[in-house]
Amino acid sequence: MERINQVICEKRSYSREFKSHQHEFGQFLFPLQGSLEIQTKGQEIKLNSDSCFYLPPQFVHTYRSMDRNEFLILDIPIQYLPENTRSMYMELDRQWTSIRYLLLEEARNQANTASLVDLTRYVTNKLPGSNTPSIDYIHKHFKEPIKLETLAEIEHYHPVYYSAWFKKRTGKSPKDYISDLRLKEAKHLLNSTMWTISKISEELGFENASSFTRWFVRCESIAPQKYRILNNG
């Protein structure tokens, strides 16, 4: 595997032939023209001018471009990266568009390596934290019905692979993870509000109070009414 010792920021183009490799450094890909097909384990991405992608070190990927293309590439040595980074697909919002512009300026001015390193450190601070986009989505929408296919699409994974990936990352299935968030919120509402069971069941997205009560008993072996009494004296 190829290793580098300094940050590299330059324009590159890719061929129509599928190529597969991994490298001992992190890499950001910013499309400037055309698109790039990227395949990883369980992931298929078509990268175009509205998005960018980060590849972590030692991450096997296959790629090709079927059209005329040009990409801005930022190769980042391991010493500039946080530990255990993961791949990340991003829509080019205002922030990432600005980052791409600044990197383009640095690519044109290779003499000022210090400013490129400073910019690279800023970029690496944007790499994924403890939660992934799909887990963030769950935390925002756990009170609503969530399809496995929706979560898999957010991460650009196949649904079957996503389930295995999710369990490896969290120790739980997506269904159990969502249920735990609902249960935590149910307990909070039972303990901190005077809401009726019907109101709480509606808040948590259940069809009715009966289905909420059956679910709560299955999780806690006690009815929500009794749980409230025991925890509030």
PDB file of C-alpha atoms in Angstrom, residues 7 15 17 34 50 103 135 158 167 221 231:
ATOM      1  CA  VAL A   7      -0.247  16.568   2.492  1.00  0.00           C
ATOM      2  CA  SER A  15     -10.352   6.207 -16.470  1.00  0.00           C
ATOM      3  CA  GLU A  17     -11.604   0.871 -16.297  1.00  0.00           C
ATOM      4  CA  GLY A  34     -18.015  14.571 -14.367  1.00  0.00           C
ATOM      5  CA  ASP A  50     -22.940  18.135  -5.723  1.00  0.00           C
ATOM      6  CA  LEU A 103      -8.425  23.777  -1.336  1.00  0.00           C
ATOM      7  CA  ILE A 135     -27.674   7.222  13.777  1.00  0.00           C
ATOM      8  CA  HIS A 158     -27.294  -2.246   1.016  1.00  0.00           C
ATOM      9  CA  LYS A 167     -24.987  -4.118  15.015  1.00  0.00           C
ATOM     10  CA  SER A 221     -42.457  -6.282  32.711  1.00  0.00           C
ATOM     11  CA  ASN A 231     -41.193   6.095  40.540  1.00  0.00           C
TER      12      ASN A 231
END
